[in-house]
Amino acid sequence: MTGARFDKSKLPSRYVSVGPQSAPHRSYYYAMGMTEKEIGQPFVGVATTWNEAAPCNITLMRQAQAVKKGVKANGGTPREFCTITVTDGIAMGHAGMKSSLVSREVIADSVELTMRGHCYDAIVGLAGCDKSLPGLMMAMVRLNVPSVFMYGGSILPGRYKGKDISVQDVFEAVGKHSAGTMSDEDLHDIECVACPSAGSCGGQFTANTMACVSEAIGLAIPGSAGAPAPYESRDAYAEASGQQVMELIANNIRPRDIVTRKSLENAARVVAASGGSTNAGLHLPAIAHEAGIEFDLHDVCKIFRETPYIADLKPGGRYLAKDMFDVGGVPILLKALLDGGFLHGDCLTVTGRTMAENLASYRLPTDQDVIRPVSNPLSTTGGVVGLRGNLAPDGAIVKIAGMKNLVFTGPARCFDCEEDAFRAVDQRSYKEGEVLVIRYEGPRGGPGMREMLSTTAALYGQGMGDKVALITDGRFSGATRGFCIGHVGPEAAAGGPIGLLRDGDMITINAETGDISVALSDAELTERRKSWQPRRTDYQSGALWRYAQTVGTAEKGAVTHPGGAAETHCFADI
């Protein structure tokens, strides 16, 4: 196929490649070995989050080459570039975790700036670690140029004492070690075998949750999220993604034609049905925000509560991402939901076909128990639910997948940062029945809304995962399990009720009714607020300071700009 299918006079790249005024720009392209024909074709940004920070990202450069091959085969000129990632598994448990959620915005912003600065006509984005997936999808919707997303793939399972394991087991092993039930030798053995290949964390943690979202929301080719990172079959999906983005240019199909209120609801369904990460409660509103669609935490949680939990995946269940791939991957999960009446089948996708058309040939296998039919769910309520009450007027979120007891009442034990809470857990200086409160860790107060996997995993490793509860205005990892409530809003730094708590206040969490409350009257909370004072963080300069100045509430996705609703134009129409 040739560039004759495409009219450059209507594409952004005309500013840097067409006409006498573009001669200086073209001289740069000649300097890189490009031909006149290549300069005359649409320019496709191939954006990856490749780096050597973690196994999540290490295969993305290879997959990008396959994308470029597909772009070239279908009449386009690929231009590869990278952006950052902050890898949560390495950032976890220390001050580095403050950088994680901030990196989502930096990824989206840096992709936007690269695309704007060079006037690329379309984008194929490849991502591995948690925040890079929503970051790239946010950029696609913000720019609104034809776009295809592709996940880099999950890690293969580790094996320890005859069982499949993931990095979640290593975090929990730290708790067992601190409790004296695991030796130094066993801890060393498990850390050496838990992560045996390239790829993102293997359970239904944030990366795999958002990978499922990429297919459910329609931005990824069906099946592309499933194959583990080391599998060569990923290259075929990458090449197909490169080919397909050219079809989207030819047919002028853009992300905001695909990302609609209905497709966002489909995305929330797949999170709930798979017992996915609570972080989706931040990322889906943020993606919606880029399109100017109102879709906040409460909208997400309403869908969670109405959706059956049918994919038996870790951390709440038994299986890893590879197991779901082996029974047919994300399309099988989507098909089960579609057949049960839980998906909007008429949503457009990057294939140019609807969701129902994409899934027409798939069938739920009957000889497996990784994905159940909706008629026989693990539970009738989604694996993630929302909470609200006088302790969280703006809402909160909890993963209930795999939990037996959904009601907890106990006295508050307050900590004003994660380090203090982890120290108490590590030293076992807390009591059974307490509600551990970690505050001033919200988007603004952290700043950066840290995840708390080190603390929650240590609790679980000590055998206390169902004997204490934990609430925070920060976040929890997708690998967290137990009675752990995150995104409590308003956050403490904004004067929210969580910042007014004192040790001993009685807190009740009821995930059946969706309530989170403290046994204090409105009058008492008002009286305490009179003596509350805002706190100054240690981050008074640099990226974390700047983030704290602009970030909004967790309820709305912790976004940092006005979004699509405030636009007077979008990049695609320059």
XYZ file of C-alpha atoms in Angstrom:
574
model
C 0.000 0.000 0.000
C 1.225 3.522 -0.717
C 0.963 6.983 0.696
C -1.626 7.784 -1.992
C -4.297 6.673 0.486
C -3.453 9.625 2.710
C -3.881 13.350 2.188
C -0.976 15.065 3.974
C -2.646 18.444 3.531
C -5.103 17.415 6.239
C -2.546 15.909 8.656
C -0.454 17.621 11.364
C 2.801 16.533 9.718
C 2.163 18.939 6.832
C 3.757 21.627 9.015
C 7.120 19.830 9.003
C 7.184 18.043 5.664
C 5.153 19.815 2.940
C 5.957 22.910 0.898
C 8.967 25.226 0.492
C 8.707 26.455 4.066
C 9.395 22.907 5.312
C 12.751 22.611 3.525
C 14.741 23.052 6.775
C 12.652 20.373 8.463
C 13.073 17.981 5.568
C 16.838 18.483 5.717
C 16.772 16.929 9.188
C 14.865 13.915 7.886
C 17.359 13.441 5.063
C 20.096 13.580 7.704
C 18.515 10.500 9.314
C 18.480 8.578 6.040
C 14.807 9.112 5.197
C 13.743 9.102 1.570
C 11.498 11.579 -0.194
C 8.796 8.918 -0.265
C 9.037 8.380 3.510
C 8.863 12.123 4.146
C 5.725 12.252 2.010
C 3.918 9.644 4.119
C 2.066 10.103 7.432
C 4.375 10.260 10.453
C 3.474 7.794 13.220
C 4.931 8.246 16.683
C 5.907 4.866 18.160
C 6.102 5.673 21.859
C 7.448 3.217 24.399
C 8.369 3.293 28.055
C 11.442 1.162 27.423
C 14.163 1.368 30.051
C 16.437 -0.769 32.196
C 14.633 0.075 35.435
C 12.628 -3.131 35.661
C 11.520 -6.271 33.786
C 8.190 -4.598 32.896
C 9.850 -2.385 30.314
C 12.839 -4.304 29.036
C 11.135 -5.939 26.022
C 9.386 -2.832 24.737
C 12.153 -1.728 22.383
C 12.026 -5.090 20.607
C 8.261 -4.917 20.284
C 8.516 -1.354 18.971
C 10.566 -2.604 16.012
C 7.696 -4.900 15.059
C 5.249 -1.980 15.318
C 7.454 0.036 12.961
C 7.480 -2.849 10.503
C 3.663 -2.815 10.476
C 3.513 0.952 10.001
C 5.921 0.792 7.060
C 4.030 -2.084 5.432
C 0.841 -0.032 5.415
C 2.121 3.248 3.990
C 3.379 5.107 7.052
C 6.672 6.426 8.377
C 7.306 5.418 12.008
C 9.262 7.680 14.364
C 10.237 5.919 17.581
C 10.655 7.721 20.894
C 10.751 6.791 24.575
C 9.390 8.312 27.743
C 9.960 7.604 31.411
C 8.494 5.116 33.821
C 8.691 4.780 37.574
C 8.423 1.116 38.414
C 6.266 0.566 41.478
C 7.846 -2.695 42.609
C 11.182 -0.922 43.029
C 9.749 2.419 44.207
C 7.595 0.648 46.827
C 8.105 1.036 50.557
C 10.209 4.210 50.610
C 10.052 7.851 49.530
C 10.561 6.851 45.893
C 6.915 5.781 45.770
C 5.908 9.448 45.868
C 7.130 9.602 42.257
C 4.873 6.845 40.939
C 1.507 8.514 40.354
C 3.264 11.739 39.368
C 4.947 9.759 36.585
C 1.537 9.084 35.006
C 1.160 12.807 34.347
C 4.772 13.176 33.208
C 4.317 10.296 30.745
C 1.133 11.821 29.315
C 2.675 15.293 29.188
C 5.942 14.155 27.601
C 4.140 12.173 24.898
C 1.910 15.191 24.229
C 4.917 17.477 23.905
C 6.816 15.111 21.631
C 3.800 14.687 19.376
C 3.043 18.417 19.319
C 6.640 19.468 18.803
C 7.177 17.187 15.800
C 3.622 17.205 14.398
C 3.183 13.454 14.256
C -0.076 12.247 12.741
C -0.798 9.169 14.848
C 0.581 7.140 17.717
C 1.154 3.543 18.671
C 2.004 3.363 22.372
C 3.599 0.420 24.171
C 3.695 0.301 27.965
C 4.649 -2.151 30.682
C 4.559 -0.844 34.245
C 1.509 0.374 36.140
C 1.296 4.126 35.504
C 2.646 3.940 31.964
C -0.510 2.241 30.698
C -2.987 4.944 31.753
C -0.364 7.622 31.015
C -0.158 6.594 27.368
C -3.917 6.140 27.029
C -4.440 9.604 28.533
C -2.054 11.092 25.974
C -3.868 9.356 23.128
C -7.242 10.731 24.179
C -5.777 14.187 24.874
C -4.124 14.456 21.458
C -7.001 12.700 19.683
C -4.859 11.554 16.766
C -5.486 7.996 15.490
C -4.000 5.728 18.160
C -3.439 2.106 19.055
C -2.315 1.005 22.515
C -0.379 -2.175 23.172
C 0.643 -3.766 26.467
C 4.169 -5.124 26.719
C 3.020 -8.353 28.380
C 3.165 -9.947 31.813
C 6.008 -11.809 33.467
C 6.058 -15.602 33.571
C 5.193 -17.226 36.926
C 7.962 -18.062 39.337
C 8.050 -21.481 41.024
C 8.712 -22.014 44.706
C 8.145 -25.286 46.532
C 5.912 -26.583 43.742
C 3.665 -23.512 43.453
C 3.418 -20.620 40.995
C 4.403 -17.372 42.667
C 4.754 -13.683 41.841
C 6.433 -10.647 43.390
C 3.410 -10.379 45.702
C 4.691 -13.499 47.460
C 8.069 -11.849 48.005
C 6.503 -8.780 49.623
C 4.441 -11.073 51.863
C 7.550 -13.145 52.605
C 9.053 -10.023 54.195
C 6.171 -10.088 56.677
C 6.728 -13.775 57.397
C 10.419 -13.078 57.925
C 9.671 -10.254 60.377
C 7.262 -12.569 62.222
C 9.975 -15.213 62.531
C 8.157 -17.778 60.381
C 10.571 -17.576 57.431
C 14.331 -17.959 57.578
C 16.927 -15.738 55.922
C 17.702 -18.614 53.549
C 14.076 -19.120 52.495
C 13.592 -15.366 51.946
C 16.673 -15.352 49.729
C 15.470 -18.412 47.830
C 12.039 -16.940 47.096
C 13.423 -13.583 45.931
C 15.684 -15.399 43.476
C 12.898 -17.343 41.723
C 9.775 -15.126 41.941
C 10.456 -13.133 38.762
C 11.947 -15.474 36.142
C 11.519 -13.389 32.969
C 10.845 -10.008 31.458
C 7.345 -8.626 31.838
C 5.016 -6.836 34.238
C 3.866 -8.256 37.572
C 1.979 -11.480 36.936
C -1.208 -11.160 38.997
C -4.259 -9.005 38.393
C -2.363 -6.077 39.791
C -2.439 -2.602 38.229
C -0.500 -3.365 35.029
C -2.608 -6.377 34.057
C -5.779 -4.606 35.195
C -5.092 -1.660 32.896
C -4.045 -4.059 30.129
C -7.521 -5.591 30.364
C -8.902 -2.050 30.285
C -7.009 -1.313 27.051
C -8.958 -4.045 25.256
C -12.267 -3.345 27.032
C -12.148 0.374 26.284
C -11.388 -0.363 22.627
C -7.915 1.153 22.264
C -6.048 -2.151 21.822
C -6.297 -4.949 19.275
C -8.262 -7.910 20.718
C -5.942 -10.423 22.346
C -2.924 -8.125 22.419
C -2.899 -7.811 26.206
C -2.573 -11.521 26.895
C 0.659 -13.119 25.745
C 3.473 -12.983 28.324
C 6.291 -10.569 27.508
C 8.870 -13.218 26.468
C 6.553 -14.822 23.899
C 7.541 -14.119 20.307
C 3.836 -13.992 19.433
C 3.792 -10.479 20.873
C 5.665 -9.331 17.780
C 2.731 -10.338 15.577
C 0.364 -8.229 17.701
C 2.847 -5.355 17.574
C 3.100 -5.537 13.795
C -0.685 -5.714 13.514
C -0.961 -2.634 15.772
C 1.345 -0.743 13.426
C -0.687 -1.796 10.408
C -3.974 -0.933 12.082
C -3.005 2.593 13.073
C -2.632 3.337 9.353
C -6.192 2.141 8.776
C -7.339 4.487 11.518
C -5.601 7.413 9.773
C -7.180 6.454 6.445
C -10.641 6.257 8.006
C -10.147 9.180 10.430
C -11.056 7.100 13.473
C -9.791 8.829 16.582
C -9.579 7.948 20.305
C -12.566 10.117 21.248
C -14.675 8.162 18.763
C -13.720 5.077 20.783
C -13.428 6.341 24.380
C -17.027 7.214 25.258
C -19.114 6.981 28.388
C -20.229 3.498 27.304
C -16.707 2.243 26.620
C -15.570 3.586 30.001
C -18.369 1.566 31.565
C -17.083 -1.501 29.697
C -13.626 -0.803 31.123
C -14.977 -0.574 34.669
C -16.825 -3.864 34.134
C -13.661 -5.744 33.268
C -11.883 -4.365 36.353
C -14.680 -5.539 38.623
C -15.097 -8.893 36.893
C -11.399 -9.686 37.252
C -10.946 -8.505 40.846
C -8.605 -5.869 39.449
C -6.622 -3.070 41.015
C -8.242 -0.296 43.027
C -5.987 2.042 41.034
C -8.466 1.759 38.173
C -10.638 4.031 40.326
C -8.060 6.748 39.630
C -7.104 5.922 36.074
C -10.528 5.557 34.453
C -11.697 9.006 35.627
C -8.367 10.452 34.436
C -8.783 8.940 30.948
C -12.376 10.184 30.845
C -11.191 13.648 31.890
C -8.992 13.887 28.795
C -12.105 13.464 26.644
C -14.168 15.898 28.695
C -16.378 13.088 30.031
C -17.612 13.225 33.632
C -16.833 9.794 35.050
C -15.636 9.937 38.658
C -14.880 7.431 41.405
C -18.566 7.080 42.281
C -19.530 6.307 38.682
C -16.799 3.673 38.565
C -17.803 2.145 41.891
C -21.483 1.973 40.945
C -20.505 -0.275 38.027
C -18.176 -2.286 40.266
C -21.059 -3.014 42.641
C -23.342 -4.183 39.816
C -20.788 -6.467 38.126
C -20.173 -10.150 38.922
C -16.654 -11.202 39.879
C -15.820 -14.058 37.485
C -12.045 -14.223 36.878
C -10.253 -16.119 39.653
C -7.024 -14.126 39.574
C -4.456 -13.208 42.220
C -4.175 -11.499 44.626
C -7.699 -12.418 45.713
C -7.897 -15.611 43.659
C -5.744 -18.507 42.505
C -4.428 -17.762 39.032
C -1.924 -15.515 37.274
C -2.155 -13.584 33.997
C -0.506 -16.399 32.045
C -3.282 -18.737 33.164
C -5.931 -16.412 31.730
C -3.943 -16.173 28.498
C -3.809 -19.973 28.311
C -7.629 -20.196 28.312
C -8.074 -17.499 25.660
C -7.052 -14.215 27.248
C -8.941 -10.971 27.755
C -11.379 -11.579 24.844
C -12.754 -14.607 26.720
C -13.380 -12.499 29.822
C -15.044 -9.840 27.670
C -17.123 -12.460 25.878
C -18.366 -13.875 29.193
C -19.459 -10.381 30.213
C -21.025 -9.667 26.820
C -22.980 -12.932 26.839
C -24.218 -12.108 30.328
C -25.470 -8.690 29.270
C -22.790 -6.699 31.106
C -21.029 -5.038 28.149
C -22.061 -2.445 25.591
C -21.432 -4.462 22.450
C -22.001 -1.518 20.103
C -18.881 0.422 21.148
C -16.421 1.185 18.345
C -12.863 -0.171 18.719
C -9.499 0.320 16.992
C -10.287 -2.555 14.651
C -12.930 -0.337 13.038
C -15.508 -2.862 14.243
C -17.662 -2.922 17.350
C -16.881 -4.808 20.517
C -19.582 -7.374 19.712
C -18.197 -7.874 16.214
C -14.684 -8.375 17.600
C -15.924 -11.014 20.037
C -18.299 -12.868 17.711
C -15.986 -15.830 17.140
C -14.942 -16.308 20.799
C -16.455 -18.912 23.126
C -15.967 -19.392 26.867
C -14.164 -22.747 27.253
C -15.939 -25.176 29.561
C -12.831 -27.172 30.531
C -11.281 -24.459 32.719
C -12.074 -22.564 35.914
C -9.975 -19.412 35.483
C -12.927 -17.491 34.009
C -16.452 -18.416 35.040
C -19.727 -17.624 33.275
C -21.702 -14.810 34.861
C -24.317 -17.394 35.849
C -21.782 -18.942 38.252
C -19.683 -16.059 39.596
C -17.212 -16.081 42.437
C -19.453 -13.358 43.853
C -22.341 -11.327 42.483
C -20.596 -8.072 43.417
C -17.430 -6.976 41.680
C -14.042 -7.645 43.231
C -13.612 -3.917 43.929
C -16.246 -1.747 45.628
C -16.675 1.862 46.674
C -17.317 3.187 50.168
C -18.681 6.468 51.472
C -19.611 7.936 54.833
C -18.713 10.594 57.385
C -15.075 9.427 57.326
C -14.926 9.639 53.521
C -17.534 12.102 52.204
C -15.807 12.096 48.796
C -15.538 8.314 48.766
C -12.998 5.519 49.167
C -12.302 2.186 47.496
C -11.504 -1.373 48.624
C -10.690 -4.629 46.860
C -12.908 -7.369 48.323
C -11.966 -10.172 45.920
C -11.202 -13.259 47.984
C -12.342 -11.688 51.289
C -14.764 -13.576 53.541
C -15.573 -10.935 56.157
C -16.801 -7.660 54.673
C -17.525 -5.813 57.946
C -14.930 -4.503 60.399
C -15.173 -2.287 63.483
C -12.244 -1.233 65.597
C -10.349 1.611 67.255
C -8.197 3.910 65.151
C -4.410 3.801 65.380
C -3.176 6.876 63.563
C 0.053 7.359 61.626
C 0.957 10.495 59.714
C 3.161 8.737 57.143
C 3.719 5.254 55.772
C 7.171 4.850 57.326
C 5.734 5.138 60.848
C 3.022 2.603 60.043
C 5.474 0.131 58.501
C 7.757 0.449 61.521
C 4.854 -0.418 63.827
C 3.945 -3.403 61.674
C 7.538 -4.584 61.323
C 8.005 -4.358 65.103
C 4.552 -5.869 65.692
C 3.649 -2.968 67.973
C 0.028 -2.882 66.808
C -2.921 -4.859 68.163
C -5.378 -7.237 66.595
C -8.688 -5.518 65.934
C -7.217 -2.069 65.298
C -7.883 0.082 62.260
C -4.503 1.380 61.162
C -4.869 4.877 59.683
C -2.155 6.179 57.342
C -2.815 9.794 56.438
C -1.131 12.786 54.812
C -0.284 10.436 51.937
C -2.911 11.753 49.482
C -2.233 13.306 46.064
C -1.448 16.726 47.534
C -0.387 15.753 51.035
C 2.130 13.066 50.127
C 2.689 14.545 47.704
C 2.095 11.788 45.154
C -0.411 9.425 46.820
C 1.904 6.530 47.618
C 0.934 2.874 47.408
C 1.266 0.900 50.640
C 2.113 -2.637 49.495
C 5.099 -3.018 51.808
C 2.891 -2.373 54.838
C -0.120 -4.407 53.717
C 2.007 -7.331 52.519
C 3.898 -7.369 55.815
C 0.580 -7.542 57.678
C -0.558 -10.429 55.510
C 2.755 -12.210 55.926
C 2.360 -11.945 59.685
C -1.020 -13.658 59.419
C -2.888 -10.479 60.357
C -4.397 -9.630 56.981
C -7.952 -10.249 58.185
C -7.391 -9.286 61.837
C -6.721 -5.596 61.332
C -8.016 -3.072 58.834
C -6.040 -0.303 57.168
C -7.346 2.949 55.724
C -5.431 5.681 53.933
C -5.816 8.771 51.801
C -3.008 7.229 49.764
C -3.275 4.182 47.518
C -2.809 0.450 47.609
C -1.002 -1.703 45.132
C -2.988 -3.952 42.858
C -1.185 -6.745 44.731
C -2.690 -5.703 48.070
C -5.157 -8.036 49.756
C -6.947 -7.822 53.095
C -9.254 -5.161 54.529
C -7.386 -2.196 53.029
C -9.276 0.957 52.079
C -7.606 3.591 49.914
C -8.390 6.920 48.206
C -10.156 8.215 51.350
C -11.314 11.700 50.489
C -11.111 14.523 51.176
C -7.488 13.776 52.007
C -5.952 14.847 55.318
C -3.955 17.633 53.664
C -7.247 19.188 52.534
C -8.746 19.026 56.019
C -10.700 15.837 55.411
C -12.119 13.847 58.344
C -9.265 11.318 58.116
C -6.960 14.123 59.291
C -9.160 14.765 62.339
C -9.048 11.219 63.707
C -7.453 10.411 67.051
C -6.228 7.121 68.445
C -9.147 5.148 69.845
C -11.895 6.656 67.667
C -14.188 3.771 66.662
C -14.292 3.179 62.918
C -16.726 0.934 61.077
C -16.155 -0.321 57.545
C -19.002 -2.152 55.841
C -18.176 -3.280 52.314
C -21.623 -4.891 52.007
C -23.488 -1.588 52.420
C -20.664 0.602 51.114
C -20.249 2.567 54.346
C -17.132 3.890 56.080
C -17.790 5.889 59.220
C -16.310 7.034 62.502
C -18.394 7.190 65.674
C -18.145 10.969 65.971
C -20.918 13.533 65.669
C -20.851 16.286 63.089
C -20.451 18.701 65.987
C -17.359 16.886 67.266
C -15.781 16.800 63.800
C -16.510 20.529 63.411
C -14.923 21.256 66.791
C -11.797 19.261 65.929
C -11.493 21.038 62.590
C -11.092 24.372 64.427
C -7.735 23.251 65.782
C -6.551 21.519 62.622
C -3.667 23.178 60.779
C -2.388 22.453 57.255
C 1.003 20.744 57.144
C 4.065 21.703 55.163
C 5.711 18.825 53.327
C 9.435 18.387 52.779
C 8.893 18.841 49.037
C 9.115 22.588 48.476
C 10.798 22.485 45.074
C 10.988 20.324 41.973
C 8.507 18.010 40.294
C 6.755 16.845 43.469
C 6.187 20.445 44.599
C 4.781 21.392 41.193
C 2.493 18.353 41.215
C 1.142 19.271 44.651
C 0.227 22.757 43.400
C -1.977 21.495 40.585
C -3.270 18.023 41.480
C -6.970 17.533 42.095
C -8.822 15.044 44.232
C -8.628 11.266 44.049
C -12.407 11.296 43.558
C -11.886 12.925 40.134
C -8.802 10.911 39.158
C -6.015 13.050 40.673
C -5.689 15.043 37.454
C -3.543 18.130 36.979
C -5.208 20.163 34.201
C -8.735 21.187 33.170
C -9.165 18.396 30.608
C -11.077 18.023 27.391
C -14.093 19.994 28.549
C -11.992 23.177 28.676
C -10.413 22.804 25.224
C -10.849 25.300 22.431
C -9.063 22.904 20.053
C -7.310 19.551 20.178
C -3.933 18.740 18.662
C -5.333 16.494 15.925
C -7.084 19.484 14.367
C -4.145 21.884 14.131
